[in-house]
Short mmCIF file of C-alpha atoms in Angstrom, two decimals:
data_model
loop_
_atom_site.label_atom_id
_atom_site.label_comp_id
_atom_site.label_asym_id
_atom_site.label_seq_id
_atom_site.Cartn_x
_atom_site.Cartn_y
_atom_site.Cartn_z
CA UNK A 135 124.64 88.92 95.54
CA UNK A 136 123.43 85.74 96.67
CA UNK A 137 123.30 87.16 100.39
CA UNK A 138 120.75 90.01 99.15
CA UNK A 139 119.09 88.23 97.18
CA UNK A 140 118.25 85.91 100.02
CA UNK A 141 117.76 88.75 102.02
CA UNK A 142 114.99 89.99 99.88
CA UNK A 143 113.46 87.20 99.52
CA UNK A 144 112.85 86.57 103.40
CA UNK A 145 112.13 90.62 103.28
CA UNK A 146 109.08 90.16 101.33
CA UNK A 147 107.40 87.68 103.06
CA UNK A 148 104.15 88.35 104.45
CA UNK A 149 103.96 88.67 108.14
CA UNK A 150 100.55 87.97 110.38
CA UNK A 151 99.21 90.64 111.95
CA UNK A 152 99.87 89.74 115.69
CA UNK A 153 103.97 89.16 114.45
CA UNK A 154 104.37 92.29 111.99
CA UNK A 155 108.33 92.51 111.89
CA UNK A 156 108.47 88.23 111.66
CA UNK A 157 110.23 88.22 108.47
CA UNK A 158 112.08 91.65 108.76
CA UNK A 159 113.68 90.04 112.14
CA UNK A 160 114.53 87.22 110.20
CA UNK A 161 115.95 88.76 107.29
CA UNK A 162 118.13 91.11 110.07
CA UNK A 163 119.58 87.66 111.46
CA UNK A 164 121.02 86.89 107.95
CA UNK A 165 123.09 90.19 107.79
CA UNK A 166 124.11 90.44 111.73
CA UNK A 167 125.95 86.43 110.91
CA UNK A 168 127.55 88.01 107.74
CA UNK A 169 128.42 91.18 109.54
CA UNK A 170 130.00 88.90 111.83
CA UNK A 171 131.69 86.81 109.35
CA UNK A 172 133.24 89.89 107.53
CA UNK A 173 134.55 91.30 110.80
CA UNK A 174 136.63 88.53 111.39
CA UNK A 175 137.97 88.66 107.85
CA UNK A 176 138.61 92.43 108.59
CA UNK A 177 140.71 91.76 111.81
CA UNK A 178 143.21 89.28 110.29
CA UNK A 179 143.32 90.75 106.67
CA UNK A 180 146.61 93.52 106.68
CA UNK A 181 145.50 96.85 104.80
CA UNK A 182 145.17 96.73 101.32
CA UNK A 183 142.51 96.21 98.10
CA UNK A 184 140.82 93.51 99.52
CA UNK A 185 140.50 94.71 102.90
CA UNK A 186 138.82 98.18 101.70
CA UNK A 187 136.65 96.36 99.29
CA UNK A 188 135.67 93.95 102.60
CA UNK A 189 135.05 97.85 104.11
CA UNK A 190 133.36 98.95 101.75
CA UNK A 191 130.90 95.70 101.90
CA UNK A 192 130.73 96.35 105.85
CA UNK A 193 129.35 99.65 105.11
CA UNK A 194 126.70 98.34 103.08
CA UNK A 195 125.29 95.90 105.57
CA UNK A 196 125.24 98.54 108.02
CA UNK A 197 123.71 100.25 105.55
CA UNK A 198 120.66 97.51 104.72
CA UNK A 199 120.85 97.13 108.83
CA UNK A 200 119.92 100.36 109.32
CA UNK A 201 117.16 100.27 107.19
CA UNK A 202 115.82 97.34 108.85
CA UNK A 203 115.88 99.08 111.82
CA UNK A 204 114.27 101.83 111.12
CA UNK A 205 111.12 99.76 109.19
CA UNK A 206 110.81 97.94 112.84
CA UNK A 207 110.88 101.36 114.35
CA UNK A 208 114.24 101.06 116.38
CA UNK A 209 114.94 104.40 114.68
CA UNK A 210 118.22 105.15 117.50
CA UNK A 211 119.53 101.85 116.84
CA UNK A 212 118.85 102.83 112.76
CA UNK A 213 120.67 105.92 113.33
CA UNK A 214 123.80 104.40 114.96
CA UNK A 215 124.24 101.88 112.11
CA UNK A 216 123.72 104.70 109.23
CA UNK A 217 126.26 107.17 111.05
CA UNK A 218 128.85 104.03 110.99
CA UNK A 219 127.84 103.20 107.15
CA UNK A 220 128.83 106.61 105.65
CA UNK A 221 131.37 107.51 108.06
CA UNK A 222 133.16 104.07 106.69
CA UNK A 223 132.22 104.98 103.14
CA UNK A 224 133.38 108.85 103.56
CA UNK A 225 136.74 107.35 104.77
CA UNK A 226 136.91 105.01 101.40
CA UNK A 227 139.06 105.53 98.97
CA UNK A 228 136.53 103.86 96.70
CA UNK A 229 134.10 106.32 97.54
CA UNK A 230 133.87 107.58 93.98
CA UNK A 231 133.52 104.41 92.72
CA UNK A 232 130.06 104.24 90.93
CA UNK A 233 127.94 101.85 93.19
CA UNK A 234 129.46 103.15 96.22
CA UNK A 235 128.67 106.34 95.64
CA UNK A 236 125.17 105.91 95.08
CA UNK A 237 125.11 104.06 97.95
CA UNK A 238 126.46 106.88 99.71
CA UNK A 239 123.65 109.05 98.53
CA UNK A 240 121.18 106.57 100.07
CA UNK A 241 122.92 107.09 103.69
CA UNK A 242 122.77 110.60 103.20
CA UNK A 243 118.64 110.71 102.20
CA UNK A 244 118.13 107.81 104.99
CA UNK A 245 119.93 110.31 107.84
CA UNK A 246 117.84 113.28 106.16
CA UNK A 247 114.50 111.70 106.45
CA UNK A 248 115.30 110.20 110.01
CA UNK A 249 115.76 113.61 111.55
CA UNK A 250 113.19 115.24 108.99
CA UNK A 251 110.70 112.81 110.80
CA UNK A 252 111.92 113.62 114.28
CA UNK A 253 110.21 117.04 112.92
CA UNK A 254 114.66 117.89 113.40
CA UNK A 255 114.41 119.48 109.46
CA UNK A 256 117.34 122.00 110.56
CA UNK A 257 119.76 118.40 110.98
CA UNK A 258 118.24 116.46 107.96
CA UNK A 259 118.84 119.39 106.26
CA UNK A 260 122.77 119.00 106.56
CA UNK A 261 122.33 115.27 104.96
CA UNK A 262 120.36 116.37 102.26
CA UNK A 263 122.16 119.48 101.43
CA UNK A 264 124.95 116.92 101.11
CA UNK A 265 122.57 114.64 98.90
CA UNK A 266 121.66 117.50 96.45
CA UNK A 267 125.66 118.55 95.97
CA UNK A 268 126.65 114.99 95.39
CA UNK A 269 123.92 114.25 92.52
CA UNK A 270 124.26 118.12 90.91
CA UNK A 271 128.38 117.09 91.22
CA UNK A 272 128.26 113.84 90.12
CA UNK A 273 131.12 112.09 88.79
CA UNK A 274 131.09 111.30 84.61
CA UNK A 275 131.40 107.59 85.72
CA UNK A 276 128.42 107.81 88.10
CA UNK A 277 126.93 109.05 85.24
CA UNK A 278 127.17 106.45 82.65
CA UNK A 279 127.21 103.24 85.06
CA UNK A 280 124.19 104.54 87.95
CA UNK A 281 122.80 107.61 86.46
CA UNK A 282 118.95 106.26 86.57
CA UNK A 283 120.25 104.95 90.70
CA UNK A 284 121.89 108.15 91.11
CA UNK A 285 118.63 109.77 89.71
CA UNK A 286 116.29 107.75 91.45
CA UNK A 287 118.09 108.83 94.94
CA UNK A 288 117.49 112.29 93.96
CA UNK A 289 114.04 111.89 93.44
CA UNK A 290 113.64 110.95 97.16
CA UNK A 291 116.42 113.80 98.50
CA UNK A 292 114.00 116.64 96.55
CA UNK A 293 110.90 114.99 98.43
CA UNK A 294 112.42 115.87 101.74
CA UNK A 295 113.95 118.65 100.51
CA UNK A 296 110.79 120.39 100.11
CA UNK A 297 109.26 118.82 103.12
CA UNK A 298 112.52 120.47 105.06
CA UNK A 299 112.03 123.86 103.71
CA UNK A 300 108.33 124.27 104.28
CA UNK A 301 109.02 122.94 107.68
CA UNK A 302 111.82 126.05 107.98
CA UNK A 303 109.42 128.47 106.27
CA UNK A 304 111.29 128.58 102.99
CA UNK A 305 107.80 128.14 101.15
CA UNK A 306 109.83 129.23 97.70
CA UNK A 307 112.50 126.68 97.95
CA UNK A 308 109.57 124.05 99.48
CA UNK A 309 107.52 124.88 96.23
CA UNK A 310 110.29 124.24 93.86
CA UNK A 311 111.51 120.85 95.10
CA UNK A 312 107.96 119.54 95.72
CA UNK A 313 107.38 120.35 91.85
CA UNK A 314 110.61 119.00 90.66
CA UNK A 315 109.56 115.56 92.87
CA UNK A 316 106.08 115.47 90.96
CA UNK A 317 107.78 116.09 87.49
CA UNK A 318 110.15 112.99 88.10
CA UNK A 319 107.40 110.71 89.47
CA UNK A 320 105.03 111.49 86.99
CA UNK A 321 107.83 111.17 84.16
CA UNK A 322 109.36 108.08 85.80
CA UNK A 323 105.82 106.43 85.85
CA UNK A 324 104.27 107.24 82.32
CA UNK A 325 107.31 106.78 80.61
CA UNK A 326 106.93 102.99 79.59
CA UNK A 327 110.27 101.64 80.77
CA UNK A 328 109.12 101.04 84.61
CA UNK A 329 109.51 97.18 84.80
CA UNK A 330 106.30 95.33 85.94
CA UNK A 331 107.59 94.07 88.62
CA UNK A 332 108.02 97.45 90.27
CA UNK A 333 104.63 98.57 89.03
CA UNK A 334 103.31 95.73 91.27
CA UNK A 335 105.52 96.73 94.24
CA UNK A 336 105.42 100.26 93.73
CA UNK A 337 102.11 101.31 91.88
CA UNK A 338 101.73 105.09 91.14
CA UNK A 339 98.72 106.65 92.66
CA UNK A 340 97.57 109.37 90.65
CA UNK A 341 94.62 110.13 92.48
CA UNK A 342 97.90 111.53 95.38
CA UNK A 343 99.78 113.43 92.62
CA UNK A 344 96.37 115.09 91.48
CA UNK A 345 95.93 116.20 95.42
CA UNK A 346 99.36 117.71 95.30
CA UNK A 347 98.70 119.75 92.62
CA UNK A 348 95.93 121.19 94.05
CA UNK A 349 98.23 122.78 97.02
CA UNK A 350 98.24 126.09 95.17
CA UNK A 351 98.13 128.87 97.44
CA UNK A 352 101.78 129.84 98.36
CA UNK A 353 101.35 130.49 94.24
CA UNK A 354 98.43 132.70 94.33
CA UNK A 355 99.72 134.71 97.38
CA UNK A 356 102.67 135.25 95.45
CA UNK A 357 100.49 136.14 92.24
CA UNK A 358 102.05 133.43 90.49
CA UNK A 359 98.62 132.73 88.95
CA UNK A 360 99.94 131.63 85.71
CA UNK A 361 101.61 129.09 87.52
CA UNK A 362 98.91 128.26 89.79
CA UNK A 363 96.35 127.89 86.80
CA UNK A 364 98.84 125.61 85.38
CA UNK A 365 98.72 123.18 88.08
CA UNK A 366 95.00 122.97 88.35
CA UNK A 367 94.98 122.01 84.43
CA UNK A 368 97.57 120.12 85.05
CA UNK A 369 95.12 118.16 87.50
CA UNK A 370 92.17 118.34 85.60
CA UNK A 371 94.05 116.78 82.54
CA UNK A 372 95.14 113.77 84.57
CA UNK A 373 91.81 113.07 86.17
CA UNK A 374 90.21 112.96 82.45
CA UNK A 375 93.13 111.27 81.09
CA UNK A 376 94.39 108.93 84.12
CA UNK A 377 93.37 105.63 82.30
CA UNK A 378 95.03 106.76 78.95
CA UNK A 379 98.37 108.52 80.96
CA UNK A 380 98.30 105.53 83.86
CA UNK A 381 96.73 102.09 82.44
CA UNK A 382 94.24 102.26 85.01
CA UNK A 383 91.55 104.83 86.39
CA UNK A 384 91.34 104.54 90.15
CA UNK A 385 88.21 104.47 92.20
CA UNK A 386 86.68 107.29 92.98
CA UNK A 387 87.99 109.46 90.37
CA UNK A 388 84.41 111.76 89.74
CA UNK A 389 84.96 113.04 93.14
CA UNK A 390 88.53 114.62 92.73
CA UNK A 391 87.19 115.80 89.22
CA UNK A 392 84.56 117.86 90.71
CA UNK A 393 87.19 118.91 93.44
CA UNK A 394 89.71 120.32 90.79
CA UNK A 395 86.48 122.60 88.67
CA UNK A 396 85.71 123.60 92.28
CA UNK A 397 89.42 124.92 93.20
CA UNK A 398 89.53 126.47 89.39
CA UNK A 399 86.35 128.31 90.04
CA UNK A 400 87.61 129.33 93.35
CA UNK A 401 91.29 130.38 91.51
CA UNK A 402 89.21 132.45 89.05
CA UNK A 403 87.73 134.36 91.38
CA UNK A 404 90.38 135.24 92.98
CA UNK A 405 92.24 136.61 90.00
CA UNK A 406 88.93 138.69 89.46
CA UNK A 407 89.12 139.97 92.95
CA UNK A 408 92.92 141.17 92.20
CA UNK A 409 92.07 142.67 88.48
CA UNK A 410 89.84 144.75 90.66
CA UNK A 411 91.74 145.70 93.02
CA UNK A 412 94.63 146.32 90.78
CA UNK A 413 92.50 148.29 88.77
CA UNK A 414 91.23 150.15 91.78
CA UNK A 415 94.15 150.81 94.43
CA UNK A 416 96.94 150.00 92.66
CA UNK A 417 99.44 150.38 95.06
CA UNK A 418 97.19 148.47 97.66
CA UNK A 419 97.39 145.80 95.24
CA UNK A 420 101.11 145.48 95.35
CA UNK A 421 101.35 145.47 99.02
CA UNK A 422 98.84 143.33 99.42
CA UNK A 423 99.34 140.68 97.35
CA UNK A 424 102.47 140.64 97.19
CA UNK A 425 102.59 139.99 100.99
CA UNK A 426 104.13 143.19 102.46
CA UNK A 427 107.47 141.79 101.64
CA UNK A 428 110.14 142.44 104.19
CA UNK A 429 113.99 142.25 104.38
CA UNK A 430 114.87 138.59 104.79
CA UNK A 431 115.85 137.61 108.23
CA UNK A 432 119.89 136.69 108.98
CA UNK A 433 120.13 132.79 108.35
CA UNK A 434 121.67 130.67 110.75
CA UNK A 435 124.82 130.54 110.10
CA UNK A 436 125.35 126.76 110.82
CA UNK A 437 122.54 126.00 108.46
CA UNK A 438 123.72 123.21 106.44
CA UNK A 439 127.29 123.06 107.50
CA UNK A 440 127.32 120.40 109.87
CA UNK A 441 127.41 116.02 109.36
#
């Protein structure tokens, strides 16, 4: 503990703009001598409890290294260090232990969004495929020592999630895990037990949410418009309520109000032009809003079984 919280501490140091890795290199330095420390214990310590809880400590470092990494943008180097992390945690026999295997949720969602941001969605979708099963499959223990970690993680495995499968044109799936993300963050942030410390670190920007919502035309093309009107309300609520919902009204707010009453008056049209045409061709209507539905092509059938 006192390690990371050293680590942290160097971590969050501001860097000039000329140096802007200075204190991430020097926080790195900290772990690589206590990576090297433990890997001496490692080599004379015979098998047993304390040499797979020393393991199991090595696999967090490479862990935190690998995050490092990737923040300083030496994403192979990142990679390398978060294939050895959960390869030594998957080989645990402490993997079920609470804090590990949250931990091992965080290697999983760190591998998913490395290859999701390589624009590699098919591989980041066998990590977070992985991610999802662990958290739905969760362990009772995980669940009454980490469940807000464990939660937390999932949060962040749904975000790419959805990225993943609008990337693979699974707009359906994409749609569901990007509203499932919203519903967390916007639960997780209003709900009065966010420390102030992490509202400082970490504020929520509801001006973004409020732009998400208004991403609703996968639901009118599927003449989901109950769902789609939902949304926009949803969005003009929070734009009239943000200070009251958020603490604090962001700049700039009149001009995403007039944006929402612009897409509803758009959405309402729309659903005129469809009574019409429903009323008028009513088979036309079906085929053509409901997108001349075909037979789903064969899936690849390695999809999400690979590490």
């Amino acid at each position: 503990p006192e390690l990371f919280a050293k680590y942290d501490a160097v971590w969050e140091v501001e860097d000039p703009e000329e140096n802007p890795y200075k204190s991430k290199y020097q926080a790195r330095e900290l772990l690589e001598a206590a990576v090297k420390k433990l890997e001496g214990f490692l080599a004379e310590e015979p098998p047993g409890e304390l040499w797979e809880r020393g393991s199991e400590m090595m696999a967090r470092f490479w862990l935190i290294l690998g995050k490092n990494l990737y923040f300083c943008e030496e994403v192979p180097d990142a990679e390398r260090f978060f294939v050895r992390s959960l390869e030594r945690y998957l080989r645990s026999p402490l993997r079920l232990v609470p804090e590990h295997f949250v931990q091992i949720q965080d290697v999983f969602n760190q591998l998913g969004m490395l290859w999701c941001n390589r624009m590699g969605h098919k591989e980041g979708m066998n990590f977070l495929r992985r991610a999802q099963i662990m958290f739905e499959k969760r362990p009772e223990a995980v669940r009454k020592a980490c469940e807000q970690r464990a939660a937390d993680n999932y949060t962040l495995t749904m975000f790419y999630l959805a990225q993943a499968y609008g990337a693979l044109r699974k707009p359906g799936l994409s749609a569901r895990f990007c509203a499932e993300t919203m519903s967390q963050q916007l639960e997780h942030n209003t709900s009065g037990n966010r420390p102030q410390e992490a509202k400082e670190r970490d504020p929520f920007d509801c001006k973004d949410w409020v732009r998400m919502l208004l991403v609703v035309g996968f639901f009118v093309n599927e003449c989901m418009f109950w769902t789609a009107e939902y949304l926009l309300q949803s969005a003009a609520v929070m734009c009239e309520k943000c200070e009251s919902i958020c603490g604090f009204k962001p700049d700039n707010m009149e001009e995403l109000t007039a944006e929402c009453k612009r897409d509803l008056g758009n959405y309402y049209s729309t659903r005129l032009k469809f009574a019409k045409t429903c009323a008028e061709s009513p088979g036309l209507a079906e085929e053509v809003w409901r997108g001349e539905r075909k037979a789903p092509s064969q899936p690849d059938p390695g999809e999400g079984t690979r590490l």
